[in-house]
Coordinates of C-alpha atoms in Angstrom, one line a residue:
X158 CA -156.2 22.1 43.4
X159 CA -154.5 19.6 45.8
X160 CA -156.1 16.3 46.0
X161 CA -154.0 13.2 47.4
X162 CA -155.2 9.9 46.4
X163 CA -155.8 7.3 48.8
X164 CA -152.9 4.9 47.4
X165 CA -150.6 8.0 47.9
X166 CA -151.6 8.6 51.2
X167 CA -151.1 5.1 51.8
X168 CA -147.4 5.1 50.1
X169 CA -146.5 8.0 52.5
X170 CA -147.4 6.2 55.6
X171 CA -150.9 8.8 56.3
X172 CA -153.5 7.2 57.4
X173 CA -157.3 7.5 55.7
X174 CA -158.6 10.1 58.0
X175 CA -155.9 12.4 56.9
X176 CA -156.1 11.2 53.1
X177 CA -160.5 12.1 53.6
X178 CA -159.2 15.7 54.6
X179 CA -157.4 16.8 52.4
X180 CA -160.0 15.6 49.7
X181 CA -162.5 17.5 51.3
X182 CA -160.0 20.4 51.6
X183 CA -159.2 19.8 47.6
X184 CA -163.2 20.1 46.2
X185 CA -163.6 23.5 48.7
X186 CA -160.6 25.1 47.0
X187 CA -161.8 23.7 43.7
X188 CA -165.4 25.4 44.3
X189 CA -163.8 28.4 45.5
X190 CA -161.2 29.0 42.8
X191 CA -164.5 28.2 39.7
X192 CA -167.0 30.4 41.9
X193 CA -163.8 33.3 42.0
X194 CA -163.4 33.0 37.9
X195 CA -167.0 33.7 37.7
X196 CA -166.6 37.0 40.0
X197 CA -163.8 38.5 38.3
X198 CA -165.4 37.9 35.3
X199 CA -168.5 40.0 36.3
X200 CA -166.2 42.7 37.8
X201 CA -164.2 43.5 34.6
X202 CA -167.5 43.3 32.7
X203 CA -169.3 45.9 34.8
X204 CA -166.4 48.4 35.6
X205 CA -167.3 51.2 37.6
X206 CA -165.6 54.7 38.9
X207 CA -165.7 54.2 42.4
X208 CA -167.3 57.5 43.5
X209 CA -170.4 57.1 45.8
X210 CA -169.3 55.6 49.4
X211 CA -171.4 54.5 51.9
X212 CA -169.6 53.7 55.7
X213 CA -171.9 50.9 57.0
X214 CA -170.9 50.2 61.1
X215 CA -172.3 46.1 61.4
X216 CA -173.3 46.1 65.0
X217 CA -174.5 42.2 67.0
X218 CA -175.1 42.2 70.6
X219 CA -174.7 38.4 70.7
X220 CA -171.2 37.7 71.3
X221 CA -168.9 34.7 72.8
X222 CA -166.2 37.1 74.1
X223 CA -168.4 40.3 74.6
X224 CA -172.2 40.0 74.7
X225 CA -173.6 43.7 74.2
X226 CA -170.1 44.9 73.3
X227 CA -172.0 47.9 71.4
X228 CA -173.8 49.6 74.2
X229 CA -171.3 49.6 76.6
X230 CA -170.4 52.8 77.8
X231 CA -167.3 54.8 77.3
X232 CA -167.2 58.2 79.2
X233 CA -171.3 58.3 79.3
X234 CA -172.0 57.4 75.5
X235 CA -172.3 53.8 73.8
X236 CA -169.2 52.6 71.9
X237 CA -171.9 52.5 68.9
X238 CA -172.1 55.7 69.2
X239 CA -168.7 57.2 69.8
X240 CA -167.6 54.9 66.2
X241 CA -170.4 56.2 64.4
X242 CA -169.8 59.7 65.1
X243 CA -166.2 59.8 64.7
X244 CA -167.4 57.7 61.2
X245 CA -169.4 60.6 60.4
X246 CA -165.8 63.0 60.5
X247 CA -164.6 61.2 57.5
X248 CA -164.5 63.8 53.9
X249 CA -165.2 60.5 52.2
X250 CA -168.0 58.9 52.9
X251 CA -171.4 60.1 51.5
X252 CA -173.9 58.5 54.0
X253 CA -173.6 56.2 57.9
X254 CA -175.5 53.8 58.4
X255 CA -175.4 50.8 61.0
X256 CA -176.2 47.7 60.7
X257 CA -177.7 45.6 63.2
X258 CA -179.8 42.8 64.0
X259 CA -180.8 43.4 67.2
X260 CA -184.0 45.8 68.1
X261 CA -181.8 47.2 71.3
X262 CA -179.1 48.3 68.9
X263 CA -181.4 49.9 66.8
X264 CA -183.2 51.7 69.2
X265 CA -179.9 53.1 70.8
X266 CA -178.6 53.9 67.6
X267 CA -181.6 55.9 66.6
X268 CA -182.1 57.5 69.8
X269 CA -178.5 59.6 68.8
X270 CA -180.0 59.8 64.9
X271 CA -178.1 57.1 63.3
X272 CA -180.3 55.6 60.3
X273 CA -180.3 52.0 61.1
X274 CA -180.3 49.1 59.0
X275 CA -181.5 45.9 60.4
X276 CA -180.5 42.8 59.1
X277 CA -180.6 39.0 59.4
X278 CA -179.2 36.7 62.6
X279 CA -178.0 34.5 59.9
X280 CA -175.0 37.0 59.1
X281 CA -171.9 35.0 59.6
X282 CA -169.4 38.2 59.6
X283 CA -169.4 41.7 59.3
X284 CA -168.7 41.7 55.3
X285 CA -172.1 39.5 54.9
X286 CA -174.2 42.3 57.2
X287 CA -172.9 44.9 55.1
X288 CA -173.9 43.2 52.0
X289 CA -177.2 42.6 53.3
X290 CA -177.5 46.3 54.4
X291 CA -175.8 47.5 50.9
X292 CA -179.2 45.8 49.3
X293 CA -181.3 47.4 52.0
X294 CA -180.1 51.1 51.1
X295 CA -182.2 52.6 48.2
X296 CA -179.6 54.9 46.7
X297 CA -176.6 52.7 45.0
X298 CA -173.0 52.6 45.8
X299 CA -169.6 51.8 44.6
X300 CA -167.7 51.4 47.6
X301 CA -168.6 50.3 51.1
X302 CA -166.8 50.9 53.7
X303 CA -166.8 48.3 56.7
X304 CA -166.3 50.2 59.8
X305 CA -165.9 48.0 62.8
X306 CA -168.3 48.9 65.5
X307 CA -165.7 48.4 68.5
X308 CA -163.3 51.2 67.4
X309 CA -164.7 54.1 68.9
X310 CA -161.0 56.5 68.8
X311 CA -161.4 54.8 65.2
X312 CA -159.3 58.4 63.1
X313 CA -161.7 59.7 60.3
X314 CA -158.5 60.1 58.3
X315 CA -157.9 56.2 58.3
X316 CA -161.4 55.5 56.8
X317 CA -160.5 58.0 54.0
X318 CA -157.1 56.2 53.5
X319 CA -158.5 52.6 52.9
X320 CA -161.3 54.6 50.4
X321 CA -158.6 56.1 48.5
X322 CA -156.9 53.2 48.5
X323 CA -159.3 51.2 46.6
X324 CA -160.0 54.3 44.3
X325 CA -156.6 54.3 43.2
X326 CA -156.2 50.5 42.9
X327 CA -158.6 49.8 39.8
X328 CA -157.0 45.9 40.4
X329 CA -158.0 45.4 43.8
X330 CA -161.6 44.2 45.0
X331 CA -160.9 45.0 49.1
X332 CA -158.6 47.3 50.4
X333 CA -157.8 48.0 54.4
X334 CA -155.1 49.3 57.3
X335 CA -152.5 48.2 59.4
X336 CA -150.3 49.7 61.7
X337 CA -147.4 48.7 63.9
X338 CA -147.7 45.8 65.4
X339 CA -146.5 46.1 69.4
X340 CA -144.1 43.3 70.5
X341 CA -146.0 42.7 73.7
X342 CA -148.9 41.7 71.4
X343 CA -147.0 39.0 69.2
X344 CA -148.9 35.9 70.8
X345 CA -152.4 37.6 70.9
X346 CA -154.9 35.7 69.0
X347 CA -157.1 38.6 69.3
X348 CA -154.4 40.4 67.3
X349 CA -154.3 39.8 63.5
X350 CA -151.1 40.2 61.9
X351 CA -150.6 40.9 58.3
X352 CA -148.0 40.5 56.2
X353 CA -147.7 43.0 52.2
X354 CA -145.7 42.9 49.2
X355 CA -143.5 45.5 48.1
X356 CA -146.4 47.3 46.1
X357 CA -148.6 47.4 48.9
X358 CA -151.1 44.1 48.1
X359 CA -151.7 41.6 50.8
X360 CA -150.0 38.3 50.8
X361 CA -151.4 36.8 53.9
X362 CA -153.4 37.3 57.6
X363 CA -152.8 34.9 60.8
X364 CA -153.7 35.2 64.7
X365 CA -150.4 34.1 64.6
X366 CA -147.1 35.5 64.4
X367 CA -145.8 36.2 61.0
X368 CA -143.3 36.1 59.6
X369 CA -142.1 33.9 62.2
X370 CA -138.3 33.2 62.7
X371 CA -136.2 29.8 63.5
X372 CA -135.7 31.4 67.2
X373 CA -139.3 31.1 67.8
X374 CA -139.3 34.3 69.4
X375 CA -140.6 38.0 68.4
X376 CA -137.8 39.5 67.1
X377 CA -138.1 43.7 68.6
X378 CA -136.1 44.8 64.9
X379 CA -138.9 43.6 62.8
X380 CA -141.6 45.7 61.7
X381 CA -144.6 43.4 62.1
X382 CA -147.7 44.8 60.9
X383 CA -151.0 44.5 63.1
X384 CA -154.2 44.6 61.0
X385 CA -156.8 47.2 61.8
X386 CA -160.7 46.1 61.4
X387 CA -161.8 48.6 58.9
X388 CA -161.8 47.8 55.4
X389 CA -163.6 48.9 52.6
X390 CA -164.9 46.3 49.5
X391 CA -166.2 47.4 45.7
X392 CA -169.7 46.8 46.0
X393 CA -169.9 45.0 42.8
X394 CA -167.7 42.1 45.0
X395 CA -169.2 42.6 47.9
X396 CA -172.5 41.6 46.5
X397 CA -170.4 38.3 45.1
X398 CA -168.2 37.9 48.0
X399 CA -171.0 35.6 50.3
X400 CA -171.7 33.0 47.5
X401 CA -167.9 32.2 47.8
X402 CA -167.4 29.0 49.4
X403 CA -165.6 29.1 52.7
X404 CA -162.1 28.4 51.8
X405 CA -159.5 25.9 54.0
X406 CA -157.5 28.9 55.7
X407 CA -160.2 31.0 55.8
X408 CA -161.6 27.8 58.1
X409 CA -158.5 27.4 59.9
X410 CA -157.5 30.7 60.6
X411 CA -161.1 32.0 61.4
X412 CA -160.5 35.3 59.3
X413 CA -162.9 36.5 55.9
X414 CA -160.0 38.3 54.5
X415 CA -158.5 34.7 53.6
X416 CA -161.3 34.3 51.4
X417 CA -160.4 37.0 49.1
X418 CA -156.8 36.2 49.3
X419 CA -157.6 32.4 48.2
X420 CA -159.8 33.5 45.6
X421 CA -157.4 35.0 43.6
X422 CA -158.5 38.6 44.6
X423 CA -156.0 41.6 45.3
X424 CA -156.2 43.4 48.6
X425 CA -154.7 46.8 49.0
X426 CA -153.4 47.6 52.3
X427 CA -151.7 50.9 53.4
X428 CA -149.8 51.5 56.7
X429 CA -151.1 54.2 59.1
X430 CA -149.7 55.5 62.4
X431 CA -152.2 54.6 64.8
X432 CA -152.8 53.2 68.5
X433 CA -155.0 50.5 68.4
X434 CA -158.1 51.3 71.0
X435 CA -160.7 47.9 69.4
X436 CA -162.2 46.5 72.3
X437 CA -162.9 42.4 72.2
X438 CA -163.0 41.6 75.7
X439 CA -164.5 43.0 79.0
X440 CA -160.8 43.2 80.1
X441 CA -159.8 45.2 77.5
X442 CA -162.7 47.8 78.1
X443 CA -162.0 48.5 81.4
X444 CA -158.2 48.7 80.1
X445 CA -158.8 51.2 77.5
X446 CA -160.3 54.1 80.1
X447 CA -158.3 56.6 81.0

């Protein structure tokens, strides 16, 4: 934990305000890193094999950039429903469900016999309505799958990939895709970039680009890596996962997965060959018909 004092703030020339953040940035990570020890105890105590999946598809109609983004309609069907039935094509996943807080969701969703899940407003993310909809379910689970709702071409073979994935990392708590990140899309704050290790672990997530090179520029010989929205969590951490304390990247970047990185967690991450079709703007909709 990082905590300057105020005399050495002074002694560098910062001024108090800056000396008052990165205090309050210090007892965060501090909170984070003793609430993470108390996880990862619980997870090696309680073990687990892993076998029963559940795909849960969080669905809000509120939105900043979108509002409704689920019922919009994509060649005469919701986008809800074109992700949950191309969710329903994957070998590994035991039941769908969605989960929504919103009556209009639900009652689209069941009108194409989805089993719906309604959850809180108070849901800050995706990985807390899952939780909250992992509690709801009355048979239990050992992984959850987190299938984002505005990836209707989502491939079935991709959500059995990141399930895999996890089954065959007993180290890792979280494990999700990425694909190739297109050069046009280097600046797009919309687009989260990822960057792995050489056994296939995440070492970090940024709207920005990364790496990012002295030139400034996108280099079109570097394989940048684009991060895809699904992900799937061990349902033992997901239950831990929202009594984390927000940590200071996750903050500053405005992405969960930060969270598990700063908590000491291990991500798996495999690579897929896949055209990106997520939809978070109007503009984007209307680009992604054909």
């Amino acid at each position: 934990m990082v905590i300057c004092s105020a005399d050495s703030m002074a002694s560098s020339g910062s001024s108090g305000g800056s000396s008052k953040v990165w205090i309050a940035h210090g007892i965060v990570l501090g909170a984070a890193v003793v609430a993470g020890a108390y996880a990862a105890f619980y997870l090696r105590w309680s073990g687990g094999f892993r076998t029963r999946v559940v795909g849960i598809i969080p669905a809000r109609f509120a939105s900043s950039r979108f509002e409704g983004k689920p019922l919009v309609q994509i060649l005469g069907k919701p986008m809800i429903q074109r992700t949950w039935e191309r969710s329903k094509l994957a070998t590994t996943l035991d039941h769908v469900v969605v989960a929504t807080d919103d009556e209009r969701i639900a009652e689209c969703c069941r009108s194409f016999g989805a089993d719906v899940i309604m959850t809180s407003e108070s849901c800050r993310n995706g990985t807390e309505r899952c939780n909250e909809a992992l509690q709801k379910l009355v048979k239990k689970y050992d992984v959850v799958v987190n299938i984002q709702g505005d990836e209707p071409l989502i491939e079935p073979e991709i959500i059995d990939g990141v399930v895999k994935a996890l089954q065959g990392a007993p180290d890792a708590v979280f494990s999700t895709a990425v694909t190739s990140l297109k050069p046009e899309d280097g600046a797009d704050t919309n687009r989260v970039k990822c960057i792995v290790d050489n056994h296939g672990y995440a070492i970090y997530f940024s709207r920005g680009l990364i790496p990012y090179n002295k030139s400034g520029k996108v280099n079109p010989k570097f394989p940048y890596l684009l991060h895809l929205g699904i992900q799937s969590y061990d349902s033992k951490f997901l239950r831990i996962y929202p009594d984390l304390p927000p940590t200071p990247l996750q903050l500053e970047e405005d992405l969960e997965q930060l969270k598990v990185l700063e908590n000491g967690y291990k991500m798996k991450v495999i690579k897929v060959d896949h055209d990106a079709h997520g939809v978070d703007t109007p503009r984007t909709s209307r680009r992604s018909k054909p």
